[in-house]
PDB file of N, CA and C in Angstrom:
ATOM      1  N   MET A 206       9.375   6.146  11.621  1.00  0.00           N
ATOM      2  CA  MET A 206       7.928   6.152  12.081  1.00  0.00           C
ATOM      3  C   MET A 206       8.044   4.804  12.921  1.00  0.00           C
ATOM      4  N   SER A 207       7.371   4.840  14.173  1.00  0.00           N
ATOM      5  CA  SER A 207       7.436   3.697  14.793  1.00  0.00           C
ATOM      6  C   SER A 207       6.110   3.669  15.898  1.00  0.00           C
ATOM      7  N   ASP A 208       5.678   2.591  16.254  1.00  0.00           N
ATOM      8  CA  ASP A 208       4.726   2.631  17.486  1.00  0.00           C
ATOM      9  C   ASP A 208       5.389   1.828  18.486  1.00  0.00           C
ATOM     10  N   HIS A 209       4.922   2.477  19.661  1.00  0.00           N
ATOM     11  CA  HIS A 209       5.426   1.983  20.981  1.00  0.00           C
ATOM     12  C   HIS A 209       4.200   1.253  21.871  1.00  0.00           C
ATOM     13  N   GLY A 210       4.796   0.177  22.620  1.00  0.00           N
ATOM     14  CA  GLY A 210       3.895  -0.543  23.144  1.00  0.00           C
ATOM     15  C   GLY A 210       2.995  -1.527  22.551  1.00  0.00           C
ATOM     16  N   MET A 211       2.370  -2.130  23.013  1.00  0.00           N
ATOM     17  CA  MET A 211       1.530  -3.321  22.446  1.00  0.00           C
ATOM     18  C   MET A 211       0.315  -3.014  21.595  1.00  0.00           C
ATOM     19  N   PHE A 212      -0.383  -1.887  22.219  1.00  0.00           N
ATOM     20  CA  PHE A 212      -1.271  -1.023  21.642  1.00  0.00           C
ATOM     21  C   PHE A 212      -1.466   0.206  21.267  1.00  0.00           C
ATOM     22  N   GLY A 213      -0.042   0.598  21.274  1.00  0.00           N
ATOM     23  CA  GLY A 213      -0.054   1.900  20.835  1.00  0.00           C
ATOM     24  C   GLY A 213      -0.706   3.177  21.978  1.00  0.00           C
ATOM     25  N   ALA A 214      -0.793   2.778  23.215  1.00  0.00           N
ATOM     26  CA  ALA A 214      -1.314   3.475  23.916  1.00  0.00           C
ATOM     27  C   ALA A 214      -0.355   4.764  24.678  1.00  0.00           C
ATOM     28  N   GLU A 215      -0.739   6.243  24.846  1.00  0.00           N
ATOM     29  CA  GLU A 215       0.072   6.980  25.406  1.00  0.00           C
ATOM     30  C   GLU A 215      -0.074   7.058  27.024  1.00  0.00           C
ATOM     31  N   GLY A 216       1.163   7.438  27.484  1.00  0.00           N
ATOM     32  CA  GLY A 216       1.181   7.433  28.809  1.00  0.00           C
ATOM     33  C   GLY A 216       1.285   6.254  29.722  1.00  0.00           C
ATOM     34  N   THR A 217       0.481   6.340  30.542  1.00  0.00           N
ATOM     35  CA  THR A 217       0.468   4.958  31.339  1.00  0.00           C
ATOM     36  C   THR A 217      -0.917   4.193  31.398  1.00  0.00           C
ATOM     37  N   GLY A 218      -1.248   4.329  30.221  1.00  0.00           N
ATOM     38  CA  GLY A 218      -2.511   3.687  29.650  1.00  0.00           C
ATOM     39  C   GLY A 218      -2.294   2.190  29.373  1.00  0.00           C
ATOM     40  N   ASP A 219      -0.885   1.815  29.150  1.00  0.00           N
ATOM     41  CA  ASP A 219      -0.413   0.431  28.548  1.00  0.00           C
ATOM     42  C   ASP A 219      -0.142  -0.515  29.871  1.00  0.00           C
ATOM     43  N   THR A 220      -1.195  -1.072  30.185  1.00  0.00           N
ATOM     44  CA  THR A 220      -1.160  -2.134  31.220  1.00  0.00           C
ATOM     45  C   THR A 220      -0.587  -3.700  30.798  1.00  0.00           C
ATOM     46  N   SER A 221      -0.175  -3.704  29.341  1.00  0.00           N
ATOM     47  CA  SER A 221      -0.111  -4.916  28.916  1.00  0.00           C
ATOM     48  C   SER A 221       1.137  -5.711  29.363  1.00  0.00           C
ATOM     49  N   GLY A 222       2.021  -4.815  29.784  1.00  0.00           N
ATOM     50  CA  GLY A 222       3.525  -5.261  30.131  1.00  0.00           C
ATOM     51  C   GLY A 222       4.451  -5.199  28.704  1.00  0.00           C
ATOM     52  N   TYR A 223       3.861  -4.855  27.681  1.00  0.00           N
ATOM     53  CA  TYR A 223       4.448  -4.548  26.577  1.00  0.00           C
ATOM     54  C   TYR A 223       5.114  -3.139  26.171  1.00  0.00           C
ATOM     55  N   GLY A 224       4.911  -2.186  27.187  1.00  0.00           N
ATOM     56  CA  GLY A 224       5.138  -0.906  26.862  1.00  0.00           C
ATOM     57  C   GLY A 224       6.540  -0.487  26.434  1.00  0.00           C
ATOM     58  N   GLY A 225       7.628  -1.013  26.680  1.00  0.00           N
ATOM     59  CA  GLY A 225       8.857  -1.020  25.813  1.00  0.00           C
ATOM     60  C   GLY A 225       8.892  -1.687  24.896  1.00  0.00           C
ATOM     61  N   LEU A 226       7.919  -2.171  24.126  1.00  0.00           N
ATOM     62  CA  LEU A 226       7.942  -2.597  22.745  1.00  0.00           C
ATOM     63  C   LEU A 226       8.005  -1.596  21.576  1.00  0.00           C
ATOM     64  N   VAL A 227       8.796  -1.915  20.951  1.00  0.00           N
ATOM     65  CA  VAL A 227       9.046  -0.715  19.664  1.00  0.00           C
ATOM     66  C   VAL A 227       8.940  -1.654  18.291  1.00  0.00           C
ATOM     67  N   ARG A 228       7.903  -1.122  17.506  1.00  0.00           N
ATOM     68  CA  ARG A 228       7.580  -1.816  16.393  1.00  0.00           C
ATOM     69  C   ARG A 228       7.743  -0.752  14.979  1.00  0.00           C
ATOM     70  N   THR A 229       8.657  -1.216  14.254  1.00  0.00           N
ATOM     71  CA  THR A 229       9.026  -0.446  13.277  1.00  0.00           C
ATOM     72  C   THR A 229       8.214  -1.132  11.842  1.00  0.00           C
ATOM     73  N   PRO A 230       7.557  -0.240  11.092  1.00  0.00           N
ATOM     74  CA  PRO A 230       6.981  -0.941   9.953  1.00  0.00           C
ATOM     75  C   PRO A 230       7.898  -1.161   8.747  1.00  0.00           C
ATOM     76  N   ALA A 231       7.567  -2.399   8.203  1.00  0.00           N
ATOM     77  CA  ALA A 231       8.695  -2.767   6.947  1.00  0.00           C
ATOM     78  C   ALA A 231       8.428  -1.812   6.060  1.00  0.00           C
ATOM     79  N   ALA A 232       9.253  -1.373   5.321  1.00  0.00           N
ATOM     80  CA  ALA A 232       9.385  -0.824   4.004  1.00  0.00           C
ATOM     81  C   ALA A 232       9.189  -1.551   2.772  1.00  0.00           C
ATOM     82  N   THR A 233       8.338  -1.938   2.049  1.00  0.00           N
ATOM     83  CA  THR A 233       8.004  -2.498   1.114  1.00  0.00           C
ATOM     84  C   THR A 233       8.328  -2.024  -0.254  1.00  0.00           C
ATOM     85  N   GLY A 234       9.306  -2.392  -0.913  1.00  0.00           N
ATOM     86  CA  GLY A 234       9.931  -1.690  -2.156  1.00  0.00           C
ATOM     87  C   GLY A 234       8.727  -2.140  -3.358  1.00  0.00           C
ATOM     88  N   SER A 235       8.828  -1.606  -4.582  1.00  0.00           N
ATOM     89  CA  SER A 235       7.903  -1.730  -5.511  1.00  0.00           C
ATOM     90  C   SER A 235       8.023  -3.125  -6.291  1.00  0.00           C
ATOM     91  N   SER A 236       7.138  -3.940  -6.768  1.00  0.00           N
ATOM     92  CA  SER A 236       7.192  -5.206  -7.154  1.00  0.00           C
ATOM     93  C   SER A 236       7.573  -4.929  -8.856  1.00  0.00           C
ATOM     94  N   GLU A 237       8.332  -5.712  -9.430  1.00  0.00           N
ATOM     95  CA  GLU A 237       8.376  -5.596 -10.993  1.00  0.00           C
ATOM     96  C   GLU A 237       7.528  -6.905 -11.721  1.00  0.00           C
ATOM     97  N   ARG A 238       7.286  -6.471 -12.948  1.00  0.00           N
ATOM     98  CA  ARG A 238       6.375  -7.500 -13.553  1.00  0.00           C
ATOM     99  C   ARG A 238       7.208  -8.554 -13.989  1.00  0.00           C
ATOM    100  N   PRO A 239       6.567  -9.817 -14.104  1.00  0.00           N
ATOM    101  CA  PRO A 239       5.208 -10.102 -14.254  1.00  0.00           C
ATOM    102  C   PRO A 239       4.967 -10.192 -12.468  1.00  0.00           C
ATOM    103  N   TYR A 240       3.768  -9.639 -12.559  1.00  0.00           N
ATOM    104  CA  TYR A 240       3.224  -9.931 -10.998  1.00  0.00           C
ATOM    105  C   TYR A 240       2.781 -11.070 -10.603  1.00  0.00           C
ATOM    106  N   GLY A 241       2.311 -11.872 -11.589  1.00  0.00           N
ATOM    107  CA  GLY A 241       1.659 -13.291 -11.036  1.00  0.00           C
ATOM    108  C   GLY A 241       0.311 -12.899 -10.759  1.00  0.00           C
ATOM    109  N   SER A 242      -0.341 -14.356 -10.931  1.00  0.00           N
ATOM    110  CA  SER A 242      -1.764 -14.582 -10.913  1.00  0.00           C
ATOM    111  C   SER A 242      -2.788 -13.690 -11.878  1.00  0.00           C
ATOM    112  N   TYR A 243      -3.482 -12.938 -11.545  1.00  0.00           N
ATOM    113  CA  TYR A 243      -4.353 -12.308 -12.335  1.00  0.00           C
ATOM    114  C   TYR A 243      -3.997 -10.620 -12.284  1.00  0.00           C
ATOM    115  N   PHE A 244      -3.054 -10.478 -11.509  1.00  0.00           N
ATOM    116  CA  PHE A 244      -2.513  -8.801 -11.089  1.00  0.00           C
ATOM    117  C   PHE A 244      -2.230  -8.327 -12.215  1.00  0.00           C
ATOM    118  N   ASP A 245      -1.300  -9.171 -13.458  1.00  0.00           N
ATOM    119  CA  ASP A 245      -1.143  -8.524 -14.656  1.00  0.00           C
ATOM    120  C   ASP A 245      -2.169  -7.963 -15.300  1.00  0.00           C
ATOM    121  N   ASP A 246      -3.230  -9.026 -15.583  1.00  0.00           N
ATOM    122  CA  ASP A 246      -4.547  -8.415 -16.070  1.00  0.00           C
ATOM    123  C   ASP A 246      -5.255  -7.369 -15.497  1.00  0.00           C
ATOM    124  N   VAL A 247      -5.027  -7.117 -14.411  1.00  0.00           N
ATOM    125  CA  VAL A 247      -5.905  -6.018 -13.672  1.00  0.00           C
ATOM    126  C   VAL A 247      -4.962  -4.741 -13.967  1.00  0.00           C
ATOM    127  N   ALA A 248      -3.587  -4.841 -13.869  1.00  0.00           N
ATOM    128  CA  ALA A 248      -2.930  -3.468 -14.227  1.00  0.00           C
ATOM    129  C   ALA A 248      -2.883  -3.406 -15.647  1.00  0.00           C
ATOM    130  N   ASP A 249      -3.128  -4.252 -16.573  1.00  0.00           N
ATOM    131  CA  ASP A 249      -3.185  -4.240 -17.933  1.00  0.00           C
ATOM    132  C   ASP A 249      -4.372  -3.410 -18.259  1.00  0.00           C
ATOM    133  N   ASP A 250      -5.367  -3.841 -17.614  1.00  0.00           N
ATOM    134  CA  ASP A 250      -6.994  -3.285 -17.772  1.00  0.00           C
ATOM    135  C   ASP A 250      -7.079  -1.778 -17.282  1.00  0.00           C
ATOM    136  N   LEU A 251      -6.295  -1.537 -16.458  1.00  0.00           N
ATOM    137  CA  LEU A 251      -6.459   0.039 -15.723  1.00  0.00           C
ATOM    138  C   LEU A 251      -5.508   0.500 -16.829  1.00  0.00           C
ATOM    139  N   GLU A 252      -4.325   0.032 -17.099  1.00  0.00           N
ATOM    140  CA  GLU A 252      -3.626   1.104 -18.050  1.00  0.00           C
ATOM    141  C   GLU A 252      -4.208   1.121 -19.387  1.00  0.00           C
ATOM    142  N   ARG A 253      -5.151   0.567 -20.060  1.00  0.00           N
ATOM    143  CA  ARG A 253      -5.822   0.607 -21.041  1.00  0.00           C
ATOM    144  C   ARG A 253      -7.047   1.564 -20.927  1.00  0.00           C
ATOM    145  N   ALA A 254      -7.725   1.395 -19.425  1.00  0.00           N
ATOM    146  CA  ALA A 254      -8.796   2.215 -19.467  1.00  0.00           C
ATOM    147  C   ALA A 254      -8.334   3.803 -19.279  1.00  0.00           C
ATOM    148  N   TYR A 255      -6.992   3.913 -18.756  1.00  0.00           N
ATOM    149  CA  TYR A 255      -6.639   5.183 -18.119  1.00  0.00           C
ATOM    150  C   TYR A 255      -5.261   5.498 -18.520  1.00  0.00           C
ATOM    151  N   PRO A 256      -4.919   5.937 -19.536  1.00  0.00           N
ATOM    152  CA  PRO A 256      -3.932   6.228 -20.258  1.00  0.00           C
ATOM    153  C   PRO A 256      -2.664   6.850 -19.542  1.00  0.00           C
ATOM    154  N   ALA A 257      -3.064   7.602 -18.557  1.00  0.00           N
ATOM    155  CA  ALA A 257      -1.829   8.401 -17.819  1.00  0.00           C
ATOM    156  C   ALA A 257      -1.685   7.328 -16.523  1.00  0.00           C
ATOM    157  N   PHE A 258      -1.707   6.316 -16.659  1.00  0.00           N
ATOM    158  CA  PHE A 258      -1.907   5.045 -15.596  1.00  0.00           C
ATOM    159  C   PHE A 258      -0.078   5.623 -15.023  1.00  0.00           C
ATOM    160  N   SER A 259       0.683   4.962 -16.032  1.00  0.00           N
ATOM    161  CA  SER A 259       2.118   5.202 -15.159  1.00  0.00           C
ATOM    162  C   SER A 259       2.405   6.433 -14.496  1.00  0.00           C
ATOM    163  N   ASP A 260       1.981   7.680 -14.827  1.00  0.00           N
ATOM    164  CA  ASP A 260       1.941   9.179 -14.281  1.00  0.00           C
ATOM    165  C   ASP A 260       1.124   9.088 -13.047  1.00  0.00           C
ATOM    166  N   ALA A 261       0.214   8.382 -12.883  1.00  0.00           N
ATOM    167  CA  ALA A 261      -0.613   8.123 -11.569  1.00  0.00           C
ATOM    168  C   ALA A 261      -0.308   7.495 -10.537  1.00  0.00           C
ATOM    169  N   ILE A 262       0.391   6.263 -10.850  1.00  0.00           N
ATOM    170  CA  ILE A 262       0.777   5.277 -10.157  1.00  0.00           C
ATOM    171  C   ILE A 262       2.132   5.243  -9.672  1.00  0.00           C
ATOM    172  N   GLU A 263       2.360   5.541  -8.261  1.00  0.00           N
ATOM    173  CA  GLU A 263       3.578   5.738  -7.834  1.00  0.00           C
ATOM    174  C   GLU A 263       4.553   4.481  -7.864  1.00  0.00           C
ATOM    175  N   ARG A 264       3.854   3.335  -7.324  1.00  0.00           N
ATOM    176  CA  ARG A 264       4.519   1.974  -7.165  1.00  0.00           C
ATOM    177  C   ARG A 264       3.451   1.029  -7.025  1.00  0.00           C
ATOM    178  N   VAL A 265       3.942  -0.228  -7.564  1.00  0.00           N
ATOM    179  CA  VAL A 265       3.191  -1.474  -7.417  1.00  0.00           C
ATOM    180  C   VAL A 265       3.522  -2.090  -6.508  1.00  0.00           C
ATOM    181  N   VAL A 266       2.901  -2.865  -5.521  1.00  0.00           N
ATOM    182  CA  VAL A 266       3.285  -3.787  -4.691  1.00  0.00           C
ATOM    183  C   VAL A 266       2.273  -4.889  -4.426  1.00  0.00           C
ATOM    184  N   VAL A 267       3.143  -6.103  -4.792  1.00  0.00           N
ATOM    185  CA  VAL A 267       2.376  -7.617  -4.728  1.00  0.00           C
ATOM    186  C   VAL A 267       3.157  -8.276  -3.408  1.00  0.00           C
ATOM    187  N   ASP A 268       2.270  -8.489  -2.519  1.00  0.00           N
ATOM    188  CA  ASP A 268       2.943  -9.173  -1.265  1.00  0.00           C
ATOM    189  C   ASP A 268       1.863  -9.942  -0.865  1.00  0.00           C
ATOM    190  N   ARG A 269       2.119 -11.289  -0.525  1.00  0.00           N
ATOM    191  CA  ARG A 269       1.265 -12.395   0.452  1.00  0.00           C
ATOM    192  C   ARG A 269      -0.262 -12.471  -0.372  1.00  0.00           C
ATOM    193  N   GLY A 270       0.014 -12.506  -1.890  1.00  0.00           N
ATOM    194  CA  GLY A 270      -1.471 -12.651  -2.400  1.00  0.00           C
ATOM    195  C   GLY A 270      -2.409 -11.557  -2.593  1.00  0.00           C
ATOM    196  N   GLU A 271      -1.817 -10.294  -2.576  1.00  0.00           N
ATOM    197  CA  GLU A 271      -2.505  -8.849  -2.478  1.00  0.00           C
ATOM    198  C   GLU A 271      -1.709  -8.027  -3.383  1.00  0.00           C
ATOM    199  N   LEU A 272      -2.535  -7.287  -4.172  1.00  0.00           N
ATOM    200  CA  LEU A 272      -2.076  -6.193  -5.148  1.00  0.00           C
ATOM    201  C   LEU A 272      -2.260  -5.101  -4.384  1.00  0.00           C
ATOM    202  N   THR A 273      -1.481  -4.311  -4.440  1.00  0.00           N
ATOM    203  CA  THR A 273      -1.606  -2.726  -3.841  1.00  0.00           C
ATOM    204  C   THR A 273      -1.025  -1.495  -4.899  1.00  0.00           C
ATOM    205  N   LEU A 274      -1.727  -0.913  -5.367  1.00  0.00           N
ATOM    206  CA  LEU A 274      -1.478   0.375  -6.166  1.00  0.00           C
ATOM    207  C   LEU A 274      -1.304   1.746  -5.383  1.00  0.00           C
ATOM    208  N   HIS A 275      -0.157   2.110  -5.336  1.00  0.00           N
ATOM    209  CA  HIS A 275       0.215   3.415  -4.395  1.00  0.00           C
ATOM    210  C   HIS A 275      -0.088   4.662  -5.589  1.00  0.00           C
ATOM    211  N   VAL A 276      -1.302   5.273  -5.324  1.00  0.00           N
ATOM    212  CA  VAL A 276      -1.735   6.370  -6.028  1.00  0.00           C
ATOM    213  C   VAL A 276      -1.282   7.604  -5.769  1.00  0.00           C
ATOM    214  N   LYS A 277      -0.741   8.395  -6.610  1.00  0.00           N
ATOM    215  CA  LYS A 277      -0.522   9.934  -6.273  1.00  0.00           C
ATOM    216  C   LYS A 277      -1.296  10.644  -5.837  1.00  0.00           C
ATOM    217  N   ARG A 278      -1.569  11.281  -4.678  1.00  0.00           N
ATOM    218  CA  ARG A 278      -2.427  12.080  -4.195  1.00  0.00           C
ATOM    219  C   ARG A 278      -3.115  13.195  -5.079  1.00  0.00           C
ATOM    220  N   GLU A 279      -2.750  13.836  -6.113  1.00  0.00           N
ATOM    221  CA  GLU A 279      -3.378  14.707  -6.997  1.00  0.00           C
ATOM    222  C   GLU A 279      -3.988  13.623  -8.008  1.00  0.00           C
ATOM    223  N   LYS A 280      -3.864  12.563  -8.216  1.00  0.00           N
ATOM    224  CA  LYS A 280      -4.304  11.708  -9.005  1.00  0.00           C
ATOM    225  C   LYS A 280      -5.475  10.741  -8.511  1.00  0.00           C
ATOM    226  N   LEU A 281      -5.891  10.655  -7.438  1.00  0.00           N
ATOM    227  CA  LEU A 281      -6.562   9.723  -6.631  1.00  0.00           C
ATOM    228  C   LEU A 281      -8.052   9.875  -7.014  1.00  0.00           C
ATOM    229  N   ILE A 282      -8.491  10.921  -7.659  1.00  0.00           N
ATOM    230  CA  ILE A 282      -9.916  11.048  -7.967  1.00  0.00           C
ATOM    231  C   ILE A 282     -10.271  10.496  -9.384  1.00  0.00           C
ATOM    232  N   GLU A 283      -9.132  10.673  -9.924  1.00  0.00           N
ATOM    233  CA  GLU A 283      -9.379  10.255 -11.636  1.00  0.00           C
ATOM    234  C   GLU A 283      -9.083   8.949 -11.409  1.00  0.00           C
ATOM    235  N   VAL A 284      -8.058   8.060 -10.825  1.00  0.00           N
ATOM    236  CA  VAL A 284      -8.029   6.627 -10.867  1.00  0.00           C
ATOM    237  C   VAL A 284      -9.221   6.142 -10.236  1.00  0.00           C
ATOM    238  N   SER A 285      -9.596   6.586  -8.974  1.00  0.00           N
ATOM    239  CA  SER A 285     -10.963   6.265  -8.613  1.00  0.00           C
ATOM    240  C   SER A 285     -12.312   6.039  -9.379  1.00  0.00           C
ATOM    241  N   LYS A 286     -12.348   7.041 -10.260  1.00  0.00           N
ATOM    242  CA  LYS A 286     -13.416   7.110 -11.022  1.00  0.00           C
ATOM    243  C   LYS A 286     -13.326   5.990 -12.237  1.00  0.00           C
ATOM    244  N   ILE A 287     -12.164   5.786 -12.722  1.00  0.00           N
ATOM    245  CA  ILE A 287     -11.925   4.782 -14.074  1.00  0.00           C
ATOM    246  C   ILE A 287     -12.259   3.557 -13.037  1.00  0.00           C
ATOM    247  N   LEU A 288     -11.911   3.107 -11.741  1.00  0.00           N
ATOM    248  CA  LEU A 288     -11.993   1.997 -11.174  1.00  0.00           C
ATOM    249  C   LEU A 288     -13.394   1.820 -10.621  1.00  0.00           C
ATOM    250  N   ARG A 289     -14.164   2.689 -10.505  1.00  0.00           N
ATOM    251  CA  ARG A 289     -15.700   2.471 -10.273  1.00  0.00           C
ATOM    252  C   ARG A 289     -16.391   1.815 -11.599  1.00  0.00           C
TER     253      ARG A 289
END
């Protein structure tokens, strides 16, 4: 998967001069514990509140001071209810 041009325009709509630019998103792997900061506490609290945590979360990524939980599509509603 990649984006073409500076603004992702299709056809002749890109007048920026960057029409030949190709950006490929960086694939970020899963982070290992300890995550650092308060992220371990967040993950522990979610695991206590939702016992099927390990089955519902595909991967955890900590990057640039942000925690991202990749939730399986079929578990998204259940996890969202717990987080509310």
